[in-house]
């Protein structure tokens, strides 16, 4: 897709105030997309918007676990731009780190499930409804899975469970979207350099109980991959993509 075509496209990016969401939002804005930036903190959304030299954007304070917030996000997006061509379903939380499953509180479990799984469902549902009815019809949803959608880290029951569930949601949405020109895929990311992964460079708990530093990759490489997926024609879909730091412990993690 050239920049002229991209300029006609509208994206919603959740978790756009930091990390992968910020990088993807900036990449889309930089290449001519109009973007609705969604996140829980208005200040960080405005910081993201300021990083992109060009592009139409709105910042919408959104807690994706709240149905009313998600409805307001998509109403604001359609009200400003007229349609939705892409949802990057990125908002997520790891939860309390280093907590064994027997000590994980129900409230902590529920917070991760509400954000990572229920929030992804609510945003996908809202995008699906809009994409099904708009003219021209259709669009694309890209879910941010994780390497943990394949293989867990120690003490990550809530995060891993939600990311495995997200893979099932991706498949179901992909199937149900076929009659309406809605393409749904998933990107599984390992060790992109963000605030969330900063600790990995100094030491992360391994499956054998040791603590060891792990390599990371530039988050811009993730953003470019998402844009490639987003700019395919709707007749083509990257169902699953895995993008990871080359030397991170994934293959043979256990």
PDB file of C-alpha atoms in Angstrom:
ATOM      1  CA  UNK A   1       0.000   0.000   0.000  1.00  0.00           C
ATOM      2  CA  UNK A   2       1.390   3.421  -0.904  1.00  0.00           C
ATOM      3  CA  UNK A   3       1.144   6.511   1.301  1.00  0.00           C
ATOM      4  CA  UNK A   4      -1.836   7.843  -0.657  1.00  0.00           C
ATOM      5  CA  UNK A   5      -3.790   4.684   0.075  1.00  0.00           C
ATOM      6  CA  UNK A   6      -2.662   4.606   3.697  1.00  0.00           C
ATOM      7  CA  UNK A   7      -3.906   8.174   4.147  1.00  0.00           C
ATOM      8  CA  UNK A   8      -7.433   6.885   3.581  1.00  0.00           C
ATOM      9  CA  UNK A   9      -7.107   4.329   6.381  1.00  0.00           C
ATOM     10  CA  UNK A  10      -8.195   4.690  10.015  1.00  0.00           C
ATOM     11  CA  UNK A  11      -6.705   2.711  12.905  1.00  0.00           C
ATOM     12  CA  UNK A  12      -7.571   2.231  16.564  1.00  0.00           C
ATOM     13  CA  UNK A  13      -4.558   1.370  18.733  1.00  0.00           C
ATOM     14  CA  UNK A  14      -5.152   0.336  22.338  1.00  0.00           C
ATOM     15  CA  UNK A  15      -2.433   0.631  24.921  1.00  0.00           C
ATOM     16  CA  UNK A  16      -1.070   3.472  22.805  1.00  0.00           C
ATOM     17  CA  UNK A  17       0.448   5.396  25.702  1.00  0.00           C
ATOM     18  CA  UNK A  18       3.619   3.341  25.957  1.00  0.00           C
ATOM     19  CA  UNK A  19       5.672   0.441  24.686  1.00  0.00           C
ATOM     20  CA  UNK A  20       4.542  -1.531  21.653  1.00  0.00           C
ATOM     21  CA  UNK A  21       1.280   0.394  21.323  1.00  0.00           C
ATOM     22  CA  UNK A  22       3.128   3.692  21.205  1.00  0.00           C
ATOM     23  CA  UNK A  23       5.616   2.413  18.625  1.00  0.00           C
ATOM     24  CA  UNK A  24       2.864   1.053  16.388  1.00  0.00           C
ATOM     25  CA  UNK A  25       0.782   4.225  16.660  1.00  0.00           C
ATOM     26  CA  UNK A  26       3.764   6.407  15.750  1.00  0.00           C
ATOM     27  CA  UNK A  27       4.653   4.144  12.807  1.00  0.00           C
ATOM     28  CA  UNK A  28       1.096   4.317  11.459  1.00  0.00           C
ATOM     29  CA  UNK A  29       0.881   8.088  11.897  1.00  0.00           C
ATOM     30  CA  UNK A  30       4.282   8.530  10.283  1.00  0.00           C
ATOM     31  CA  UNK A  31       3.113   6.664   7.193  1.00  0.00           C
ATOM     32  CA  UNK A  32      -0.172   8.474   6.685  1.00  0.00           C
ATOM     33  CA  UNK A  33      -2.752   6.624   8.752  1.00  0.00           C
ATOM     34  CA  UNK A  34      -5.321   8.400  10.896  1.00  0.00           C
ATOM     35  CA  UNK A  35      -5.123   6.942  14.402  1.00  0.00           C
ATOM     36  CA  UNK A  36      -7.295   6.864  17.504  1.00  0.00           C
ATOM     37  CA  UNK A  37      -4.926   6.522  20.457  1.00  0.00           C
ATOM     38  CA  UNK A  38      -6.540   4.630  23.337  1.00  0.00           C
ATOM     39  CA  UNK A  39      -5.175   4.162  26.847  1.00  0.00           C
ATOM     40  CA  UNK A  40      -5.880   4.737  30.500  1.00  0.00           C
ATOM     41  CA  UNK A  41      -3.703   7.841  30.909  1.00  0.00           C
ATOM     42  CA  UNK A  42      -4.412  10.923  28.814  1.00  0.00           C
ATOM     43  CA  UNK A  43      -0.955  12.372  29.475  1.00  0.00           C
ATOM     44  CA  UNK A  44       0.919   9.439  27.975  1.00  0.00           C
ATOM     45  CA  UNK A  45      -1.430   9.374  24.966  1.00  0.00           C
ATOM     46  CA  UNK A  46      -0.614  13.018  24.311  1.00  0.00           C
ATOM     47  CA  UNK A  47       3.090  12.180  24.572  1.00  0.00           C
ATOM     48  CA  UNK A  48       2.606   9.495  21.929  1.00  0.00           C
ATOM     49  CA  UNK A  49       0.774  11.927  19.665  1.00  0.00           C
ATOM     50  CA  UNK A  50       3.623  14.426  20.006  1.00  0.00           C
ATOM     51  CA  UNK A  51       6.163  11.849  18.784  1.00  0.00           C
ATOM     52  CA  UNK A  52       4.572  11.652  15.329  1.00  0.00           C
ATOM     53  CA  UNK A  53       5.405  14.635  13.128  1.00  0.00           C
ATOM     54  CA  UNK A  54       2.364  14.165  10.916  1.00  0.00           C
ATOM     55  CA  UNK A  55      -0.962  12.415  10.793  1.00  0.00           C
ATOM     56  CA  UNK A  56      -4.486  12.935  12.049  1.00  0.00           C
ATOM     57  CA  UNK A  57      -4.981  11.612  15.546  1.00  0.00           C
ATOM     58  CA  UNK A  58      -7.297  11.705  18.528  1.00  0.00           C
ATOM     59  CA  UNK A  59      -6.530  10.591  22.079  1.00  0.00           C
ATOM     60  CA  UNK A  60      -9.352   8.817  23.905  1.00  0.00           C
ATOM     61  CA  UNK A  61      -8.953   7.831  27.546  1.00  0.00           C
ATOM     62  CA  UNK A  62     -10.064   4.196  27.619  1.00  0.00           C
ATOM     63  CA  UNK A  63     -10.111   1.339  30.094  1.00  0.00           C
ATOM     64  CA  UNK A  64     -10.644  -1.578  27.722  1.00  0.00           C
ATOM     65  CA  UNK A  65     -12.164  -3.708  30.487  1.00  0.00           C
ATOM     66  CA  UNK A  66     -15.127  -1.308  30.699  1.00  0.00           C
ATOM     67  CA  UNK A  67     -17.762  -1.798  27.968  1.00  0.00           C
ATOM     68  CA  UNK A  68     -18.867   1.832  28.177  1.00  0.00           C
ATOM     69  CA  UNK A  69     -15.295   3.058  27.621  1.00  0.00           C
ATOM     70  CA  UNK A  70     -14.883   0.834  24.569  1.00  0.00           C
ATOM     71  CA  UNK A  71     -18.198   2.009  23.124  1.00  0.00           C
ATOM     72  CA  UNK A  72     -17.118   5.637  23.635  1.00  0.00           C
ATOM     73  CA  UNK A  73     -13.742   4.945  21.971  1.00  0.00           C
ATOM     74  CA  UNK A  74     -15.289   3.618  18.782  1.00  0.00           C
ATOM     75  CA  UNK A  75     -17.989   6.297  18.744  1.00  0.00           C
ATOM     76  CA  UNK A  76     -15.295   8.967  18.989  1.00  0.00           C
ATOM     77  CA  UNK A  77     -13.236   7.321  16.241  1.00  0.00           C
ATOM     78  CA  UNK A  78     -16.130   7.012  13.815  1.00  0.00           C
ATOM     79  CA  UNK A  79     -17.335  10.494  14.724  1.00  0.00           C
ATOM     80  CA  UNK A  80     -13.941  11.956  13.853  1.00  0.00           C
ATOM     81  CA  UNK A  81     -12.808   9.784  10.929  1.00  0.00           C
ATOM     82  CA  UNK A  82     -15.974   8.129   9.641  1.00  0.00           C
ATOM     83  CA  UNK A  83     -14.851   4.490   9.753  1.00  0.00           C
ATOM     84  CA  UNK A  84     -12.428   1.943  11.254  1.00  0.00           C
ATOM     85  CA  UNK A  85     -10.056  -0.004   8.994  1.00  0.00           C
ATOM     86  CA  UNK A  86      -7.725  -1.446  11.626  1.00  0.00           C
ATOM     87  CA  UNK A  87      -7.862  -2.375  15.289  1.00  0.00           C
ATOM     88  CA  UNK A  88      -4.524  -3.159  16.901  1.00  0.00           C
ATOM     89  CA  UNK A  89      -5.716  -4.942  20.036  1.00  0.00           C
ATOM     90  CA  UNK A  90      -2.654  -4.291  22.167  1.00  0.00           C
ATOM     91  CA  UNK A  91      -3.670  -3.211  25.688  1.00  0.00           C
ATOM     92  CA  UNK A  92      -2.473  -5.706  28.264  1.00  0.00           C
ATOM     93  CA  UNK A  93      -0.857  -6.293  31.619  1.00  0.00           C
ATOM     94  CA  UNK A  94       1.454  -8.985  32.956  1.00  0.00           C
ATOM     95  CA  UNK A  95       0.078  -8.754  36.472  1.00  0.00           C
ATOM     96  CA  UNK A  96       2.145  -9.163  39.631  1.00  0.00           C
ATOM     97  CA  UNK A  97       5.535 -10.532  38.635  1.00  0.00           C
ATOM     98  CA  UNK A  98       7.189 -13.437  40.380  1.00  0.00           C
ATOM     99  CA  UNK A  99       4.078 -14.602  42.258  1.00  0.00           C
ATOM    100  CA  UNK A 100       3.626 -18.400  42.432  1.00  0.00           C
ATOM    101  CA  UNK A 101       0.216 -19.609  41.355  1.00  0.00           C
ATOM    102  CA  UNK A 102      -0.729 -20.690  44.875  1.00  0.00           C
ATOM    103  CA  UNK A 103      -0.162 -17.125  46.098  1.00  0.00           C
ATOM    104  CA  UNK A 104      -1.846 -15.305  43.207  1.00  0.00           C
ATOM    105  CA  UNK A 105      -4.870 -13.422  44.511  1.00  0.00           C
ATOM    106  CA  UNK A 106      -8.179 -13.691  42.726  1.00  0.00           C
ATOM    107  CA  UNK A 107      -8.276  -9.916  42.314  1.00  0.00           C
ATOM    108  CA  UNK A 108      -4.901  -9.989  40.549  1.00  0.00           C
ATOM    109  CA  UNK A 109      -6.021 -12.882  38.334  1.00  0.00           C
ATOM    110  CA  UNK A 110      -9.268 -11.103  37.495  1.00  0.00           C
ATOM    111  CA  UNK A 111      -7.467  -7.852  36.620  1.00  0.00           C
ATOM    112  CA  UNK A 112      -5.251  -9.647  34.078  1.00  0.00           C
ATOM    113  CA  UNK A 113      -8.210 -11.522  32.577  1.00  0.00           C
ATOM    114  CA  UNK A 114     -10.348  -8.382  32.394  1.00  0.00           C
ATOM    115  CA  UNK A 115      -7.617  -6.430  30.622  1.00  0.00           C
ATOM    116  CA  UNK A 116      -5.963  -8.995  28.358  1.00  0.00           C
ATOM    117  CA  UNK A 117      -8.915 -11.159  27.360  1.00  0.00           C
ATOM    118  CA  UNK A 118     -12.166  -9.374  28.123  1.00  0.00           C
ATOM    119  CA  UNK A 119     -10.736  -6.069  26.905  1.00  0.00           C
ATOM    120  CA  UNK A 120      -9.553  -7.654  23.665  1.00  0.00           C
ATOM    121  CA  UNK A 121     -12.984  -9.187  23.144  1.00  0.00           C
ATOM    122  CA  UNK A 122     -14.834  -5.924  23.797  1.00  0.00           C
ATOM    123  CA  UNK A 123     -12.630  -3.974  21.381  1.00  0.00           C
ATOM    124  CA  UNK A 124     -12.822  -6.679  18.718  1.00  0.00           C
ATOM    125  CA  UNK A 125     -16.594  -6.834  19.076  1.00  0.00           C
ATOM    126  CA  UNK A 126     -16.925  -3.076  18.659  1.00  0.00           C
ATOM    127  CA  UNK A 127     -14.578  -3.094  15.661  1.00  0.00           C
ATOM    128  CA  UNK A 128     -16.402  -6.045  14.130  1.00  0.00           C
ATOM    129  CA  UNK A 129     -19.774  -4.284  14.411  1.00  0.00           C
ATOM    130  CA  UNK A 130     -18.409  -1.165  12.748  1.00  0.00           C
ATOM    131  CA  UNK A 131     -16.497  -2.982  10.002  1.00  0.00           C
ATOM    132  CA  UNK A 132     -19.483  -5.154   9.132  1.00  0.00           C
ATOM    133  CA  UNK A 133     -21.765  -2.168   8.525  1.00  0.00           C
ATOM    134  CA  UNK A 134     -19.477   0.500   7.062  1.00  0.00           C
ATOM    135  CA  UNK A 135     -19.115   1.282   3.367  1.00  0.00           C
ATOM    136  CA  UNK A 136     -16.854   0.008   1.939  1.00  0.00           C
ATOM    137  CA  UNK A 137     -17.323  -2.936   4.281  1.00  0.00           C
ATOM    138  CA  UNK A 138     -14.560  -4.796   6.066  1.00  0.00           C
ATOM    139  CA  UNK A 139     -11.343  -4.142   7.918  1.00  0.00           C
ATOM    140  CA  UNK A 140      -8.595  -5.837   9.885  1.00  0.00           C
ATOM    141  CA  UNK A 141      -8.031  -6.765  13.520  1.00  0.00           C
ATOM    142  CA  UNK A 142      -4.538  -7.596  14.751  1.00  0.00           C
ATOM    143  CA  UNK A 143      -4.308  -9.044  18.251  1.00  0.00           C
ATOM    144  CA  UNK A 144      -1.116  -8.737  20.260  1.00  0.00           C
ATOM    145  CA  UNK A 145      -0.559 -12.283  21.460  1.00  0.00           C
ATOM    146  CA  UNK A 146       2.895 -12.862  22.940  1.00  0.00           C
ATOM    147  CA  UNK A 147       5.488 -15.581  23.047  1.00  0.00           C
ATOM    148  CA  UNK A 148       3.475 -16.581  26.119  1.00  0.00           C
ATOM    149  CA  UNK A 149       0.656 -17.561  23.758  1.00  0.00           C
ATOM    150  CA  UNK A 150       2.976 -20.496  22.961  1.00  0.00           C
ATOM    151  CA  UNK A 151       5.243 -21.060  25.959  1.00  0.00           C
ATOM    152  CA  UNK A 152       4.954 -19.750  29.547  1.00  0.00           C
ATOM    153  CA  UNK A 153       7.471 -18.077  31.754  1.00  0.00           C
ATOM    154  CA  UNK A 154       7.702 -19.142  35.391  1.00  0.00           C
ATOM    155  CA  UNK A 155       5.016 -17.675  37.660  1.00  0.00           C
ATOM    156  CA  UNK A 156       2.870 -16.327  34.833  1.00  0.00           C
ATOM    157  CA  UNK A 157      -0.367 -18.319  35.090  1.00  0.00           C
ATOM    158  CA  UNK A 158      -2.751 -15.400  34.523  1.00  0.00           C
ATOM    159  CA  UNK A 159      -0.797 -13.808  31.694  1.00  0.00           C
ATOM    160  CA  UNK A 160      -0.150 -17.108  29.927  1.00  0.00           C
ATOM    161  CA  UNK A 161      -3.762 -18.255  30.261  1.00  0.00           C
ATOM    162  CA  UNK A 162      -5.082 -15.041  28.736  1.00  0.00           C
ATOM    163  CA  UNK A 163      -2.587 -15.106  25.878  1.00  0.00           C
ATOM    164  CA  UNK A 164      -3.450 -18.711  25.032  1.00  0.00           C
ATOM    165  CA  UNK A 165      -7.120 -17.723  25.118  1.00  0.00           C
ATOM    166  CA  UNK A 166      -6.395 -14.804  22.811  1.00  0.00           C
ATOM    167  CA  UNK A 167      -5.166 -17.267  20.188  1.00  0.00           C
ATOM    168  CA  UNK A 168      -8.548 -18.995  20.303  1.00  0.00           C
ATOM    169  CA  UNK A 169     -10.301 -15.654  20.039  1.00  0.00           C
ATOM    170  CA  UNK A 170      -8.166 -14.756  17.018  1.00  0.00           C
ATOM    171  CA  UNK A 171      -9.105 -17.975  15.247  1.00  0.00           C
ATOM    172  CA  UNK A 172     -12.814 -17.617  16.011  1.00  0.00           C
ATOM    173  CA  UNK A 173     -12.924 -13.994  14.882  1.00  0.00           C
ATOM    174  CA  UNK A 174     -10.989 -14.841  11.736  1.00  0.00           C
ATOM    175  CA  UNK A 175     -13.518 -17.511  10.830  1.00  0.00           C
ATOM    176  CA  UNK A 176     -16.577 -15.403  11.651  1.00  0.00           C
ATOM    177  CA  UNK A 177     -15.219 -12.388   9.786  1.00  0.00           C
ATOM    178  CA  UNK A 178     -14.827 -14.102   6.433  1.00  0.00           C
ATOM    179  CA  UNK A 179     -18.298 -13.265   5.033  1.00  0.00           C
ATOM    180  CA  UNK A 180     -17.822  -9.578   5.836  1.00  0.00           C
ATOM    181  CA  UNK A 181     -14.286  -8.899   4.613  1.00  0.00           C
ATOM    182  CA  UNK A 182     -12.910  -8.764   8.165  1.00  0.00           C
ATOM    183  CA  UNK A 183      -9.397 -10.215   8.372  1.00  0.00           C
ATOM    184  CA  UNK A 184      -8.116 -11.153  11.813  1.00  0.00           C
ATOM    185  CA  UNK A 185      -4.543 -12.081  12.690  1.00  0.00           C
ATOM    186  CA  UNK A 186      -2.197 -12.200  15.653  1.00  0.00           C
ATOM    187  CA  UNK A 187       1.357 -11.067  16.278  1.00  0.00           C
ATOM    188  CA  UNK A 188       3.295 -12.908  18.979  1.00  0.00           C
ATOM    189  CA  UNK A 189       6.130 -10.747  20.240  1.00  0.00           C
ATOM    190  CA  UNK A 190       9.175 -11.763  22.251  1.00  0.00           C
ATOM    191  CA  UNK A 191      11.440  -9.335  24.103  1.00  0.00           C
ATOM    192  CA  UNK A 192      10.813  -6.050  22.340  1.00  0.00           C
ATOM    193  CA  UNK A 193      12.710  -3.309  24.169  1.00  0.00           C
ATOM    194  CA  UNK A 194      10.084  -1.447  26.211  1.00  0.00           C
ATOM    195  CA  UNK A 195       9.624  -0.419  29.829  1.00  0.00           C
ATOM    196  CA  UNK A 196       7.839  -3.737  30.421  1.00  0.00           C
ATOM    197  CA  UNK A 197      10.884  -5.764  29.311  1.00  0.00           C
ATOM    198  CA  UNK A 198      13.612  -3.539  30.767  1.00  0.00           C
ATOM    199  CA  UNK A 199      14.231  -5.967  33.622  1.00  0.00           C
ATOM    200  CA  UNK A 200      15.027  -8.752  31.165  1.00  0.00           C
ATOM    201  CA  UNK A 201      18.312  -7.115  30.222  1.00  0.00           C
ATOM    202  CA  UNK A 202      19.520  -7.330  33.817  1.00  0.00           C
ATOM    203  CA  UNK A 203      18.003 -10.682  34.708  1.00  0.00           C
ATOM    204  CA  UNK A 204      14.838 -12.721  34.190  1.00  0.00           C
ATOM    205  CA  UNK A 205      13.793 -15.909  35.950  1.00  0.00           C
ATOM    206  CA  UNK A 206      14.365 -18.965  33.760  1.00  0.00           C
ATOM    207  CA  UNK A 207      12.618 -22.346  33.747  1.00  0.00           C
ATOM    208  CA  UNK A 208      15.529 -23.974  35.586  1.00  0.00           C
ATOM    209  CA  UNK A 209      15.276 -21.479  38.442  1.00  0.00           C
ATOM    210  CA  UNK A 210      18.257 -19.405  37.425  1.00  0.00           C
ATOM    211  CA  UNK A 211      18.124 -15.657  36.798  1.00  0.00           C
ATOM    212  CA  UNK A 212      19.786 -14.642  33.541  1.00  0.00           C
ATOM    213  CA  UNK A 213      19.817 -11.559  31.286  1.00  0.00           C
ATOM    214  CA  UNK A 214      17.988 -11.895  27.978  1.00  0.00           C
ATOM    215  CA  UNK A 215      18.542 -10.113  24.663  1.00  0.00           C
ATOM    216  CA  UNK A 216      15.918  -7.696  23.369  1.00  0.00           C
ATOM    217  CA  UNK A 217      15.089  -6.259  19.964  1.00  0.00           C
ATOM    218  CA  UNK A 218      14.172  -2.776  18.806  1.00  0.00           C
ATOM    219  CA  UNK A 219      10.442  -2.151  19.254  1.00  0.00           C
ATOM    220  CA  UNK A 220      10.487  -0.342  15.897  1.00  0.00           C
ATOM    221  CA  UNK A 221      10.944  -3.738  14.221  1.00  0.00           C
ATOM    222  CA  UNK A 222       7.675  -4.857  15.785  1.00  0.00           C
ATOM    223  CA  UNK A 223       5.924  -1.692  14.624  1.00  0.00           C
ATOM    224  CA  UNK A 224       7.053  -2.229  11.044  1.00  0.00           C
ATOM    225  CA  UNK A 225       5.784  -5.814  11.156  1.00  0.00           C
ATOM    226  CA  UNK A 226       2.378  -4.690  12.378  1.00  0.00           C
ATOM    227  CA  UNK A 227       2.203  -2.103   9.608  1.00  0.00           C
ATOM    228  CA  UNK A 228       3.082  -4.749   7.027  1.00  0.00           C
ATOM    229  CA  UNK A 229       0.236  -6.936   8.311  1.00  0.00           C
ATOM    230  CA  UNK A 230      -2.111  -3.948   8.373  1.00  0.00           C
ATOM    231  CA  UNK A 231      -1.400  -2.826   4.828  1.00  0.00           C
ATOM    232  CA  UNK A 232      -2.026  -6.120   3.083  1.00  0.00           C
ATOM    233  CA  UNK A 233      -5.141  -6.181   0.913  1.00  0.00           C
ATOM    234  CA  UNK A 234      -8.082  -7.728   2.754  1.00  0.00           C
ATOM    235  CA  UNK A 235      -7.881 -10.722   0.422  1.00  0.00           C
ATOM    236  CA  UNK A 236      -4.605 -11.647   2.187  1.00  0.00           C
ATOM    237  CA  UNK A 237      -4.012 -12.212   5.881  1.00  0.00           C
ATOM    238  CA  UNK A 238      -1.078 -12.952   8.155  1.00  0.00           C
ATOM    239  CA  UNK A 239      -2.894 -15.339  10.476  1.00  0.00           C
ATOM    240  CA  UNK A 240      -0.033 -15.626  12.968  1.00  0.00           C
ATOM    241  CA  UNK A 241       3.346 -13.907  13.039  1.00  0.00           C
ATOM    242  CA  UNK A 242       6.090 -14.492  15.614  1.00  0.00           C
ATOM    243  CA  UNK A 243       8.633 -11.692  15.974  1.00  0.00           C
ATOM    244  CA  UNK A 244      11.294 -12.075  18.626  1.00  0.00           C
ATOM    245  CA  UNK A 245      14.794 -11.174  19.658  1.00  0.00           C
ATOM    246  CA  UNK A 246      16.881 -13.712  17.745  1.00  0.00           C
ATOM    247  CA  UNK A 247      18.815 -15.096  20.706  1.00  0.00           C
ATOM    248  CA  UNK A 248      16.117 -14.980  23.376  1.00  0.00           C
ATOM    249  CA  UNK A 249      15.277 -18.235  25.180  1.00  0.00           C
ATOM    250  CA  UNK A 250      12.138 -19.347  23.361  1.00  0.00           C
ATOM    251  CA  UNK A 251      12.945 -22.391  21.228  1.00  0.00           C
ATOM    252  CA  UNK A 252      14.117 -24.725  23.971  1.00  0.00           C
ATOM    253  CA  UNK A 253      12.984 -22.311  26.686  1.00  0.00           C
ATOM    254  CA  UNK A 254      12.175 -25.119  29.108  1.00  0.00           C
TER     255      UNK A 254
END
